[in-house]
C-alpha cells in the first residue's frame, strides 16, 4: 500500500516530445517481460480467486460472507482499523511536525526509527506488543490493577494497528510540510493572525490532502493486517477475531468455498481503497502543483 | 503575541514551551510505540541468559528456518529486482497507452491482504486448485512446500523495487541515455554505464526494503506453508510455533534475529539516504559546464532533488 513515493513525487519531467520517436532500445523486451511477469505472479493467481468466487452459487456465497461470526469480524476489522488510522493521523501529524520544524538532539535517529514498523516483521511486532501489554508486562502491570486490559481484547487489535500504520501519515505529511512556504506564514502573522490561526487557516489546508492520503493508506494496510494482530487479539469468535483470521480458519477446515467468498469481499474492499487512494494522490498532486 | 523585540521569530514558530511540549509528546509517543517493543524483544530473549538464548538459535529446527528464510529471500529478491528494472525502464523511458493503468496494477500486491495473497496460490496450486490434479499426477508439490513459500513471498514483495525505480527514472528523464545512443553505445552499454550509476541508490534502497519484507513476511507464507517443522517453516513461522507452545524465551530469541534484521535494514537505508542526498547536493552545486549532466540534475532542481529524496526518503514499505 505504499504508493507514497508516487504520491509525493512532483510531476515527472515531460516525457519524450510528441512526434520525436524515442531512440532508446528495449521497449518491446522490457514491456513484454513486465506484462508476462505481472500476469504470472499477480494477475493469473488473482483471477483464480475471482473465478472461484463466480463458481459459487449466490446463496452459498451470501451464507459465507454474512454469517454472524463473519459480520462480527468485519465490525472489528473495520472499526479497529478506522480508530487506529484516526490515532495515526493525530500522532503522525505531531511526529512529522516535530521532525520538520524543530531541532533536537537525536533527530536523525528519531527520523530513521519512524520506519521501524515497515522493517520489523509483523509477527515480531505482535509478540513484542503482547509481551508489553499482557497482565504481567511492562505496561500491562500498571494497567491491570485499574481494571484496564488491552492484550487479548479488541483494544489490543487497535494498539497493534496503530503500530503498523504509524509511518504512513508521517511519511506522507513530512515532505508536504517541508515544502510549505514560510512566506505565507509570515504574511499571516503580519496580518495579525496568531500562531494557532496561522496553523489552522494556512498550514492545515495545505497538508490536509496528505493527511487524508496517509489516513487512507494506514486504514487500507490495517484492514488486511494479520501477523501483528493475531498474537495480541486473543482471537475469540464474535469478540476479537479479525476477518483475515476467519479466512485462515475456513482454510484449515478445508472450506475453500467459504474462504474464497470472504477473501473476495476483502479483495473488493482493497480495490475500492486503492482507487480512493489513487484519487486522493491525484488531488494532492494537483493541489501541490497549483499553489 | 508581542510584536516588539523579535517579531520575525514569533511569526513563524511557536513559543518555546509549546515547542518543548510538542517535541516531548512526539518523542514520548515514539518511545512508547517503537522503542519499547523493540527493547522488549531483546529483554525477553535474554531473560534466562545467553546460554539458553544461543541454545534456542542452535536448535536444528531454528537452523532449518534460518536456511529456508535465506533461500526464500535469495530467490524472491533477484526475481523482483529484474522485474523492477524492466518495468521502470519501459514505464519511465517510453510513452504508451495504458501506462498509468499498468503502474496501478504493479501496486496491486500492496493493497491485497497477505492472507488473501496466500489463498490465491492455494487456489491455483492446491489439491483442489486449477493445477492441483496435474501437479499431483506429476508428483510436484508447490503449496505446503518450499516453492509455494517462495511464490507467496514473490507476490508480497512484488512492487518494492519497481515502485522505487519508476519515479526516480521518470525524474531523471532519458537525455543521458539518448546521448549515449547517439554516441554509438549499445543498449546494454547504455544501461550499464549510464542508467545504472544514476539509479544505484534507489536500487539499493529498493533491494533493502524488498529483502526485509521477504524475510519477515508472515501472513501470506503462513497460508501456503503447511507448518512442517524443519521443512516449511520460515523464521517468522518458527517464532509463531514456539510462541504458541509457550516457549516464550526461545520465540523471542528467534524473533531477536528478525529484529536485528530490521535494525540493520533501517541503518543501511538511512546511510543510503544520506549518501544520496549528499550526492544530489554535490550535483546541484556543479558549475553548468557539462550540459547533459547538469540538465538532468539542475534543470529542475526542485523536481530532481525532491523526487529522489521523496522516493528515497518517505518511502513506505507497507
Coordinates of C-alpha atoms in Angstrom, one line a residue:
Chain A
X1 CA 0.0 0.0 0.0
X2 CA 2.8 2.3 -0.3
X3 CA 2.5 4.4 -3.2
X4 CA 3.8 7.3 -1.1
X5 CA 6.7 7.8 -3.5
X6 CA 4.5 8.3 -6.5
X7 CA 2.1 10.3 -4.4
X8 CA 4.6 12.8 -3.4
X9 CA 6.9 12.8 -6.3
X10 CA 6.3 16.1 -8.0
X11 CA 5.1 15.7 -11.6
X12 CA 7.7 13.9 -13.6
X13 CA 9.5 15.7 -16.4
X14 CA 7.5 15.8 -19.5
X15 CA 8.1 12.6 -21.4
X16 CA 9.6 12.4 -24.9
X17 CA 8.3 15.2 -27.1
X18 CA 5.4 14.2 -29.2
X19 CA 6.4 13.1 -32.7
X20 CA 10.0 12.6 -31.7
X21 CA 10.3 8.8 -31.5
X22 CA 12.4 7.6 -28.6
X23 CA 15.8 6.4 -29.8
X24 CA 16.2 4.1 -26.8
X25 CA 16.1 0.4 -27.3
X26 CA 14.5 -2.3 -25.3
X27 CA 10.9 -1.1 -25.2
X28 CA 9.4 -4.4 -26.5
X29 CA 11.6 -6.5 -24.4
X30 CA 11.0 -4.7 -21.1
X31 CA 7.3 -4.2 -21.6
X32 CA 6.8 -7.8 -22.7
X33 CA 8.7 -9.1 -19.7
X34 CA 6.8 -6.8 -17.4
X35 CA 3.5 -7.9 -18.7
X36 CA 4.5 -11.6 -18.6
X37 CA 5.8 -11.5 -15.1
X38 CA 2.9 -9.4 -13.8
X39 CA 0.4 -11.9 -15.3
X40 CA 2.2 -14.9 -13.9
X41 CA 2.7 -13.6 -10.4
X42 CA -0.2 -11.3 -9.8
X43 CA -3.0 -11.4 -12.4
X44 CA -3.5 -15.1 -13.1
X45 CA -3.5 -16.1 -9.4
X46 CA -5.8 -13.2 -8.5
X47 CA -8.1 -14.2 -11.3
X48 CA -8.2 -17.7 -9.7
X49 CA -9.9 -16.1 -6.8
X50 CA -12.4 -14.3 -9.0
X51 CA -13.3 -17.4 -11.0
X52 CA -13.6 -19.5 -7.8
X53 CA -16.0 -16.9 -6.4
X54 CA -18.0 -16.8 -9.6
X55 CA -18.4 -20.6 -9.4
X56 CA -20.2 -20.3 -6.1
X57 CA -24.0 -20.1 -6.1
X58 CA -25.4 -16.9 -4.7
X59 CA -27.0 -18.5 -1.5
X60 CA -23.7 -20.3 -0.9
X61 CA -21.7 -17.0 -1.3
X62 CA -24.1 -15.0 0.8
X63 CA -24.2 -17.5 3.6
X64 CA -20.4 -17.5 3.8
X65 CA -20.0 -13.7 3.8
X66 CA -22.9 -12.8 6.1
X67 CA -22.8 -15.3 8.9
X68 CA -23.0 -13.6 12.3
X69 CA -19.4 -14.6 13.1
X70 CA -18.1 -13.1 9.9
X71 CA -20.2 -9.9 10.3
X72 CA -18.7 -9.5 13.8
X73 CA -15.2 -9.9 12.3
X74 CA -16.0 -7.1 9.7
X75 CA -17.1 -4.8 12.5
X76 CA -13.9 -5.5 14.5
X77 CA -11.6 -5.2 11.4
X78 CA -13.0 -2.0 10.0
X79 CA -13.8 -0.4 13.4
X80 CA -10.3 -1.1 14.8
X81 CA -8.7 0.0 11.5
X82 CA -10.7 3.2 11.4
X83 CA -9.8 4.0 15.1
X84 CA -6.1 3.2 14.6
X85 CA -5.9 5.3 11.4
X86 CA -7.5 8.2 13.2
X87 CA -4.9 7.9 16.0
X88 CA -2.3 7.7 13.3
X89 CA -3.4 11.0 11.8
X90 CA -3.1 12.9 15.0
X91 CA 0.2 11.3 16.2
X92 CA 1.6 11.2 12.7
X93 CA 1.0 14.9 12.2
X94 CA 2.6 15.6 15.6
X95 CA 5.7 13.5 14.8
X96 CA 6.0 14.9 11.2
X97 CA 5.7 18.4 12.6
X98 CA 8.3 18.0 15.2
X99 CA 10.7 16.3 12.8
X100 CA 10.3 19.0 10.2
X101 CA 10.1 22.1 12.3
X102 CA 12.2 21.6 15.4
X103 CA 15.8 20.9 16.1
X104 CA 16.6 18.5 18.9
X105 CA 19.4 16.0 19.7
X106 CA 18.9 12.6 18.2
X107 CA 16.5 13.9 15.5
X108 CA 18.1 11.9 12.7
X109 CA 17.7 8.7 14.8
X110 CA 14.1 9.5 15.5
X111 CA 13.5 10.1 11.8
X112 CA 15.0 6.7 10.9
X113 CA 13.1 5.0 13.7
X114 CA 9.7 6.1 12.2
X115 CA 10.1 3.3 9.5
X116 CA 10.6 0.6 12.1
X117 CA 7.0 -0.8 11.7
X118 CA 7.9 -1.3 8.0
X119 CA 11.1 -3.1 8.7
X120 CA 10.1 -5.2 11.7
X121 CA 8.4 -8.4 10.7
X122 CA 4.8 -8.3 11.8
X123 CA 5.0 -11.5 13.9
X124 CA 7.8 -10.0 15.9
X125 CA 5.8 -6.8 16.5
X126 CA 2.8 -8.9 17.5
X127 CA 4.6 -10.9 20.2
X128 CA 6.5 -7.8 21.4
X129 CA 3.4 -5.7 21.9
X130 CA 1.7 -8.7 23.6
X131 CA 4.6 -9.1 26.0
X132 CA 4.4 -5.4 26.9
X133 CA 0.7 -5.2 27.3
X134 CA -0.1 -8.6 28.9
X135 CA -1.1 -8.5 32.6
X136 CA 2.5 -9.0 33.7
X137 CA 4.1 -6.9 31.0
X138 CA 6.0 -3.6 31.3
X139 CA 2.9 -1.5 30.8
X140 CA 0.2 -4.1 31.4
X141 CA 1.2 -4.5 35.1
X142 CA 0.3 -0.8 35.7
X143 CA -3.0 -1.0 33.8
X144 CA -4.3 -4.2 35.2
X145 CA -4.9 -3.0 38.8
X146 CA -7.1 -0.3 37.3
X147 CA -9.2 -2.9 35.5
X148 CA -7.8 -2.0 32.1
X149 CA -7.0 -4.9 29.9
X150 CA -5.5 -4.3 26.4
X151 CA -3.9 -7.6 25.4
X152 CA -6.3 -10.3 24.3
X153 CA -9.1 -7.7 23.8
X154 CA -10.3 -5.7 20.9
X155 CA -8.3 -2.8 22.3
X156 CA -5.2 -4.9 21.6
X157 CA -6.1 -5.0 18.0
X158 CA -6.3 -1.3 17.8
X159 CA -2.9 -0.9 19.5
X160 CA -1.2 -3.3 17.0
X161 CA -2.8 -1.5 14.1
X162 CA -1.6 1.9 15.4
X163 CA 1.9 0.5 15.4
X164 CA 1.6 -0.9 11.9
X165 CA 0.1 2.3 10.5
X166 CA 2.4 4.8 12.2
X167 CA 4.8 5.5 9.3
X168 CA 2.1 6.2 6.6
X169 CA 0.9 9.5 7.9
X170 CA 4.3 10.7 8.9
X171 CA 5.9 9.8 5.5
X172 CA 3.1 11.4 3.5
X173 CA 2.8 14.6 5.6
X174 CA 6.6 15.2 6.1
X175 CA 7.5 16.2 2.5
X176 CA 4.5 18.4 2.2
X177 CA 5.3 20.2 5.4
X178 CA 8.8 20.7 4.2
X179 CA 7.5 22.3 1.1
X180 CA 5.1 24.8 2.7
X181 CA 6.1 28.3 2.2
X182 CA 7.3 30.2 5.2
X183 CA 6.3 33.4 3.4
X184 CA 2.6 32.5 3.7
X185 CA 3.0 32.1 7.5
X186 CA 4.9 35.4 7.8
X187 CA 2.1 37.1 5.8
X188 CA -0.5 35.6 8.1
X189 CA 1.4 36.8 11.1
X190 CA 1.8 40.3 9.6
X191 CA -1.9 40.4 9.0
X192 CA -2.5 39.8 12.7
X193 CA -3.1 36.0 12.9
X194 CA -1.9 34.3 16.0
X195 CA 0.1 31.1 15.7
X196 CA -3.0 28.8 16.1
X197 CA -4.9 30.8 13.5
X198 CA -1.9 30.5 11.1
X199 CA -1.8 26.8 11.6
X200 CA -5.5 26.2 11.2
X201 CA -6.1 28.6 8.3
X202 CA -2.8 28.5 6.4
X203 CA -0.8 25.4 7.2
X204 CA -3.6 22.8 7.8
X205 CA -5.4 23.4 4.4
X206 CA -2.0 22.8 2.7
X207 CA -1.4 19.5 4.4
X208 CA -5.0 18.2 4.5
X209 CA -4.8 16.2 1.3
X210 CA -1.6 14.5 2.5
X211 CA -3.2 13.8 5.9
X212 CA -6.2 12.2 4.2
X213 CA -3.9 10.1 1.9
X214 CA -1.9 8.9 4.9
X215 CA -5.2 8.1 6.7
X216 CA -6.4 6.0 3.7
X217 CA -3.1 4.2 3.4
X218 CA -2.9 3.4 7.1
X219 CA -6.6 2.2 7.0
X220 CA -6.1 0.0 3.9
X221 CA -3.0 -1.6 5.5
X222 CA -4.7 -2.1 8.8
X223 CA -7.7 -3.9 7.2
X224 CA -5.5 -6.6 5.7
X225 CA -3.1 -6.9 8.5
X226 CA -2.7 -10.3 10.0
X227 CA 0.7 -11.1 11.6
X228 CA 0.8 -8.4 14.3
X229 CA -2.8 -8.7 15.3
X230 CA -3.3 -12.4 15.9
X231 CA -0.9 -12.6 18.8
X232 CA -2.4 -9.7 20.7
X233 CA -6.1 -10.2 19.8
X234 CA -6.9 -13.3 21.8
X235 CA -8.9 -14.4 18.7
X236 CA -12.3 -15.1 20.4
X237 CA -15.0 -15.7 17.9
X238 CA -17.5 -12.8 17.8
X239 CA -15.3 -10.7 20.0
X240 CA -11.7 -10.3 18.9
X241 CA -11.5 -12.3 15.7
X242 CA -10.4 -10.3 12.6
X243 CA -11.5 -11.1 9.1
X244 CA -8.2 -12.4 7.7
X245 CA -8.2 -14.9 10.6
X246 CA -11.7 -16.1 9.5
X247 CA -10.2 -16.9 6.1
X248 CA -7.4 -18.9 7.7
X249 CA -9.9 -20.7 9.9
X250 CA -12.1 -21.7 7.0
X251 CA -9.0 -22.9 5.1
X252 CA -7.9 -25.0 8.0
X253 CA -11.3 -26.7 7.8
X254 CA -10.8 -27.2 4.1
X255 CA -13.8 -24.9 3.5
X256 CA -12.2 -23.4 0.3
X257 CA -15.5 -22.0 -0.9
X258 CA -16.1 -20.1 2.3
X259 CA -12.6 -18.8 2.5
X260 CA -12.7 -17.7 -1.1
X261 CA -16.0 -15.9 -0.6
X262 CA -14.8 -13.9 2.4
X263 CA -11.5 -13.2 0.6
X264 CA -13.3 -11.9 -2.4
X265 CA -15.1 -9.4 -0.1
X266 CA -11.8 -8.3 1.3
X267 CA -10.3 -8.1 -2.2
X268 CA -13.2 -5.9 -3.4
X269 CA -12.7 -3.6 -0.4
X270 CA -8.9 -3.4 -1.2
X271 CA -9.7 -2.4 -4.8
X272 CA -12.1 0.3 -3.6
X273 CA -9.5 1.7 -1.2
X274 CA -6.8 1.5 -3.9
X275 CA -9.0 3.7 -6.2
X276 CA -9.7 6.1 -3.3
X277 CA -6.0 6.4 -2.6
X278 CA -5.1 7.0 -6.2
X279 CA -7.8 9.6 -6.4
X280 CA -6.5 11.3 -3.3
X281 CA -3.0 11.3 -4.7
X282 CA -4.1 12.9 -7.9
X283 CA -5.9 15.6 -6.0
X284 CA -2.9 16.2 -3.8
X285 CA -0.5 16.4 -6.7
X286 CA -2.8 18.9 -8.4
X287 CA -3.0 21.0 -5.2
X288 CA 0.7 21.0 -4.8
X289 CA 1.3 21.8 -8.4
X290 CA -1.3 24.6 -8.4
X291 CA -0.1 26.5 -5.4
Chain B
X1 CA 1.8 37.8 21.0
X2 CA 4.1 40.6 21.3
X3 CA 5.2 42.3 18.1
X4 CA 8.1 44.1 19.6
X5 CA 11.5 42.6 20.1
X6 CA 11.9 39.6 17.7
X7 CA 8.7 39.6 15.6
X8 CA 10.1 37.6 12.8
X9 CA 10.8 34.7 15.0
X10 CA 7.4 34.9 16.7
X11 CA 5.7 34.9 13.3
X12 CA 7.0 31.6 12.0
X13 CA 7.5 29.4 15.0
X14 CA 5.8 28.6 18.4
X15 CA 6.6 29.8 21.9
X16 CA 9.5 27.8 23.4
X17 CA 7.3 25.9 25.9
X18 CA 4.9 24.8 23.1
X19 CA 7.9 23.6 21.0
X20 CA 9.3 21.8 24.0
X21 CA 5.9 20.2 24.8
X22 CA 5.2 19.0 21.3
X23 CA 8.7 17.5 21.0
X24 CA 8.3 15.8 24.3
X25 CA 4.9 14.4 23.2
X26 CA 6.2 13.2 19.9
X27 CA 9.3 11.5 21.3
X28 CA 7.2 10.1 24.2
X29 CA 4.8 8.5 21.8
X30 CA 7.7 7.1 19.7
X31 CA 9.4 5.7 22.8
X32 CA 6.2 4.0 23.8
X33 CA 5.2 2.6 20.5
X34 CA 8.5 2.0 18.8
X35 CA 11.4 1.8 21.2
X36 CA 9.6 -0.2 23.9
X37 CA 8.5 -3.1 21.7
X38 CA 12.0 -3.3 20.1
X39 CA 13.6 -3.3 23.6
X40 CA 11.1 -5.9 24.8
X41 CA 12.2 -8.4 22.1
X42 CA 15.8 -8.3 23.3
X43 CA 15.0 -8.3 27.0
X44 CA 12.6 -11.2 26.7
X45 CA 15.1 -13.1 24.5
X46 CA 17.9 -12.8 27.1
X47 CA 15.6 -13.3 30.1
X48 CA 17.3 -16.6 31.1
X49 CA 20.8 -15.7 29.9
X50 CA 23.0 -16.1 26.9
X51 CA 23.2 -19.9 27.3
X52 CA 19.5 -20.6 26.6
X53 CA 19.5 -17.8 24.0
X54 CA 22.2 -19.4 21.9
X55 CA 20.7 -22.9 22.5
X56 CA 17.4 -21.7 21.0
X57 CA 19.2 -20.4 17.9
X58 CA 21.3 -23.6 17.5
X59 CA 18.4 -25.9 17.6
X60 CA 18.0 -27.8 14.3
X61 CA 14.5 -26.5 13.6
X62 CA 15.7 -23.0 14.1
X63 CA 18.7 -23.5 11.8
X64 CA 16.4 -25.0 9.2
X65 CA 14.1 -22.0 9.5
X66 CA 17.1 -19.7 9.0
X67 CA 18.2 -21.6 5.9
X68 CA 14.7 -21.5 4.4
X69 CA 14.3 -17.8 5.1
X70 CA 17.6 -17.0 3.4
X71 CA 16.7 -19.2 0.5
X72 CA 13.4 -17.6 0.0
X73 CA 14.9 -14.1 0.0
X74 CA 17.7 -15.2 -2.3
X75 CA 15.1 -16.3 -4.9
X76 CA 12.4 -13.6 -4.4
X77 CA 14.6 -10.5 -4.3
X78 CA 16.6 -11.1 -7.6
X79 CA 13.3 -12.0 -9.4
X80 CA 11.7 -8.8 -8.3
X81 CA 14.9 -6.9 -9.0
X82 CA 14.9 -7.9 -12.7
X83 CA 11.2 -7.2 -12.9
X84 CA 11.6 -3.8 -11.2
X85 CA 14.3 -2.7 -13.6
X86 CA 12.4 -3.9 -16.7
X87 CA 9.2 -2.3 -15.5
X88 CA 10.9 1.0 -14.6
X89 CA 12.7 1.1 -18.0
X90 CA 9.6 0.7 -20.1
X91 CA 7.4 3.0 -17.9
X92 CA 9.9 5.8 -17.3
X93 CA 11.6 5.9 -20.7
X94 CA 8.7 5.4 -23.1
X95 CA 5.2 6.7 -23.7
X96 CA 2.5 4.2 -24.4
X97 CA -1.2 3.7 -23.9
X98 CA -2.4 2.2 -20.6
X99 CA 0.8 3.3 -18.8
X100 CA -0.9 4.6 -15.7
X101 CA -3.1 1.5 -15.6
X102 CA 0.0 -0.7 -15.7
X103 CA 1.5 1.4 -12.8
X104 CA -1.6 0.8 -10.8
X105 CA -1.5 -2.9 -11.5
X106 CA 2.1 -3.1 -10.3
X107 CA 0.9 -1.5 -7.0
X108 CA -1.8 -4.1 -6.6
X109 CA 0.0 -6.6 -4.3
X110 CA 0.5 -3.8 -1.7
X111 CA -3.2 -3.5 -1.3
X112 CA -4.1 -7.2 -1.1
X113 CA -4.2 -8.6 2.4
X114 CA -1.3 -11.1 2.9
X115 CA -3.8 -13.8 3.8
X116 CA -5.6 -13.3 0.5
X117 CA -2.2 -13.4 -1.2
X118 CA -1.5 -16.8 0.2
X119 CA -5.0 -18.0 -0.5
X120 CA -4.8 -17.3 -4.3
X121 CA -1.8 -19.6 -4.6
X122 CA -3.7 -22.3 -2.8
X123 CA -6.5 -21.9 -5.3
X124 CA -4.1 -22.2 -8.2
X125 CA -1.7 -24.9 -7.0
X126 CA -3.6 -26.6 -4.1
X127 CA -5.1 -30.1 -4.3
X128 CA -8.5 -28.7 -5.4
X129 CA -7.0 -25.9 -7.4
X130 CA -6.6 -25.3 -11.1
X131 CA -3.3 -27.1 -11.5
X132 CA -3.8 -29.4 -8.5
X133 CA -4.7 -32.6 -10.3
X134 CA -1.9 -32.1 -12.9
X135 CA 0.7 -31.4 -10.2
X136 CA -0.4 -34.5 -8.2
X137 CA -0.1 -36.6 -11.3
X138 CA 3.5 -35.5 -11.8
X139 CA 4.3 -35.6 -8.1
X140 CA 5.2 -31.9 -7.9
X141 CA 4.4 -30.2 -4.6
X142 CA 4.1 -26.4 -4.6
X143 CA 1.6 -25.5 -1.9
X144 CA 2.6 -26.6 1.6
X145 CA 6.1 -26.9 0.3
X146 CA 9.0 -24.6 -0.4
X147 CA 8.0 -23.4 -3.9
X148 CA 4.7 -22.1 -2.5
X149 CA 6.5 -20.2 0.2
X150 CA 8.8 -18.6 -2.4
X151 CA 5.9 -17.8 -4.7
X152 CA 3.9 -16.1 -1.9
X153 CA 6.9 -14.1 -0.9
X154 CA 7.5 -13.0 -4.5
X155 CA 3.9 -11.8 -4.6
X156 CA 4.0 -9.7 -1.4
X157 CA 7.4 -8.2 -2.3
X158 CA 6.5 -7.7 -6.0
X159 CA 6.2 -3.9 -6.2
X160 CA 9.0 -2.8 -3.9
X161 CA 11.8 -2.3 -6.4
X162 CA 9.7 -1.2 -9.3
X163 CA 7.9 1.4 -7.1
X164 CA 11.3 2.8 -6.0
X165 CA 12.8 3.0 -9.5
X166 CA 9.8 4.3 -11.6
X167 CA 9.6 7.8 -10.0
X168 CA 13.4 8.0 -9.8
X169 CA 13.9 7.2 -13.5
X170 CA 11.0 9.4 -14.6
X171 CA 12.6 12.3 -12.8
X172 CA 15.9 11.7 -14.4
X173 CA 14.5 11.7 -17.9
X174 CA 16.3 10.0 -20.7
X175 CA 18.6 12.7 -22.1
X176 CA 21.7 11.0 -20.9
X177 CA 20.7 7.6 -22.4
X178 CA 19.8 9.3 -25.7
X179 CA 23.2 11.0 -25.7
X180 CA 24.9 7.6 -25.2
X181 CA 22.9 6.1 -28.0
X182 CA 23.8 8.9 -30.4
X183 CA 27.4 8.4 -29.4
X184 CA 27.1 4.8 -30.5
X185 CA 26.7 2.8 -27.3
X186 CA 24.7 -0.4 -27.5
X187 CA 21.5 -0.7 -25.4
X188 CA 23.2 -2.8 -22.9
X189 CA 26.2 -0.5 -22.6
X190 CA 23.8 2.5 -22.2
X191 CA 22.0 0.7 -19.4
X192 CA 25.2 -0.5 -17.7
X193 CA 27.3 2.7 -17.9
X194 CA 24.7 5.4 -17.9
X195 CA 21.4 4.3 -16.3
X196 CA 22.7 2.0 -13.6
X197 CA 25.1 4.6 -12.0
X198 CA 22.2 7.1 -11.9
X199 CA 19.8 4.8 -10.2
X200 CA 22.1 2.8 -8.0
X201 CA 21.0 4.3 -4.7
X202 CA 17.3 3.9 -5.5
X203 CA 18.1 0.3 -6.5
X204 CA 20.0 -0.5 -3.3
X205 CA 17.2 1.1 -1.3
X206 CA 14.5 -0.9 -3.0
X207 CA 16.5 -4.1 -2.6
X208 CA 16.9 -3.5 1.1
X209 CA 13.2 -2.9 1.7
X210 CA 12.3 -5.9 -0.5
X211 CA 14.7 -8.1 1.4
X212 CA 13.3 -7.0 4.8
X213 CA 9.8 -7.8 3.7
X214 CA 10.8 -11.1 2.0
X215 CA 12.5 -12.4 5.2
X216 CA 9.8 -11.1 7.5
X217 CA 6.6 -12.0 5.7
X218 CA 4.2 -13.9 7.9
X219 CA 0.6 -13.9 6.7
X220 CA 1.0 -15.0 3.1
X221 CA 3.6 -17.6 3.9
X222 CA 1.6 -18.9 6.8
X223 CA -1.3 -19.8 4.5
X224 CA 0.9 -21.7 2.0
X225 CA 3.5 -23.2 4.3
X226 CA 1.7 -26.2 6.0
X227 CA 3.9 -25.5 9.1
X228 CA 6.1 -28.6 8.8
X229 CA 8.8 -28.1 11.4
X230 CA 12.3 -28.2 10.0
X231 CA 10.9 -28.2 6.4
X232 CA 8.5 -25.5 5.6
X233 CA 9.0 -23.1 8.5
X234 CA 10.5 -19.7 7.8
X235 CA 11.8 -17.7 10.7
X236 CA 8.6 -15.8 11.4
X237 CA 6.6 -19.0 11.3
X238 CA 9.1 -20.6 13.7
X239 CA 8.5 -17.7 16.1
X240 CA 4.8 -18.3 16.0
X241 CA 5.2 -22.1 16.7
X242 CA 7.5 -21.5 19.6
X243 CA 5.3 -18.8 21.0
X244 CA 2.2 -20.9 20.8
X245 CA 4.0 -23.8 22.5
X246 CA 4.7 -21.4 25.4
X247 CA 8.4 -21.4 24.7
X248 CA 8.4 -17.7 25.1
X249 CA 12.1 -17.3 25.6
X250 CA 13.0 -19.3 22.5
X251 CA 10.4 -17.5 20.5
X252 CA 11.9 -14.1 21.5
X253 CA 15.4 -15.4 20.8
X254 CA 14.4 -16.3 17.2
X255 CA 12.4 -13.0 17.0
X256 CA 15.5 -11.1 18.1
X257 CA 17.3 -12.3 14.9
X258 CA 14.4 -10.7 12.9
X259 CA 14.6 -7.6 15.0
X260 CA 18.3 -7.3 14.2
X261 CA 17.5 -7.6 10.6
X262 CA 15.0 -4.7 10.9
X263 CA 17.6 -2.6 12.7
X264 CA 20.2 -3.4 10.0
X265 CA 17.7 -2.5 7.3
X266 CA 17.0 0.8 9.0
X267 CA 20.7 1.6 9.3
X268 CA 21.6 0.7 5.7
X269 CA 18.5 2.6 4.5
X270 CA 19.4 5.7 6.4
X271 CA 23.0 5.5 5.2
X272 CA 21.9 5.2 1.6
X273 CA 19.6 8.1 2.0
X274 CA 22.3 10.3 3.4
X275 CA 24.8 9.3 0.7
X276 CA 22.2 10.0 -1.9
X277 CA 21.3 13.4 -0.5
X278 CA 24.9 14.4 -0.4
X279 CA 25.4 13.4 -4.0
X280 CA 22.4 15.3 -5.1
X281 CA 23.7 18.4 -3.3
X282 CA 27.1 18.0 -4.8
X283 CA 25.5 17.6 -8.3
X284 CA 23.4 20.7 -7.8
X285 CA 26.5 22.7 -6.9
X286 CA 28.3 21.6 -10.1
X287 CA 29.1 24.5 -12.4
X288 CA 27.0 24.1 -15.6
X289 CA 29.9 23.0 -17.7
X290 CA 28.5 19.6 -18.5
X291 CA 25.2 20.5 -20.1
X292 CA 23.9 16.9 -20.3
X293 CA 24.7 16.0 -16.7
X294 CA 23.7 19.4 -15.5
X295 CA 20.4 19.3 -17.3
X296 CA 19.1 16.2 -15.6
X297 CA 20.2 17.3 -12.2
X298 CA 19.9 21.0 -12.1
X299 CA 17.4 21.9 -14.7
X300 CA 14.6 21.3 -12.4
X301 CA 16.4 21.4 -9.1
X302 CA 13.2 21.2 -7.1
X303 CA 11.8 18.4 -9.1
X304 CA 15.0 16.4 -9.3
X305 CA 16.1 16.7 -5.7
X306 CA 12.6 16.4 -4.4
X307 CA 11.6 13.3 -6.3
X308 CA 14.6 11.4 -5.3
X309 CA 14.5 12.5 -1.8
X310 CA 10.8 11.7 -1.7
X311 CA 11.4 8.4 -3.4
X312 CA 14.3 7.5 -1.2
X313 CA 13.1 9.2 1.9
X314 CA 9.5 9.0 2.5
X315 CA 9.0 5.6 1.1
X316 CA 6.7 3.2 2.8
X317 CA 7.5 -0.4 2.9
X318 CA 4.0 -1.3 3.7

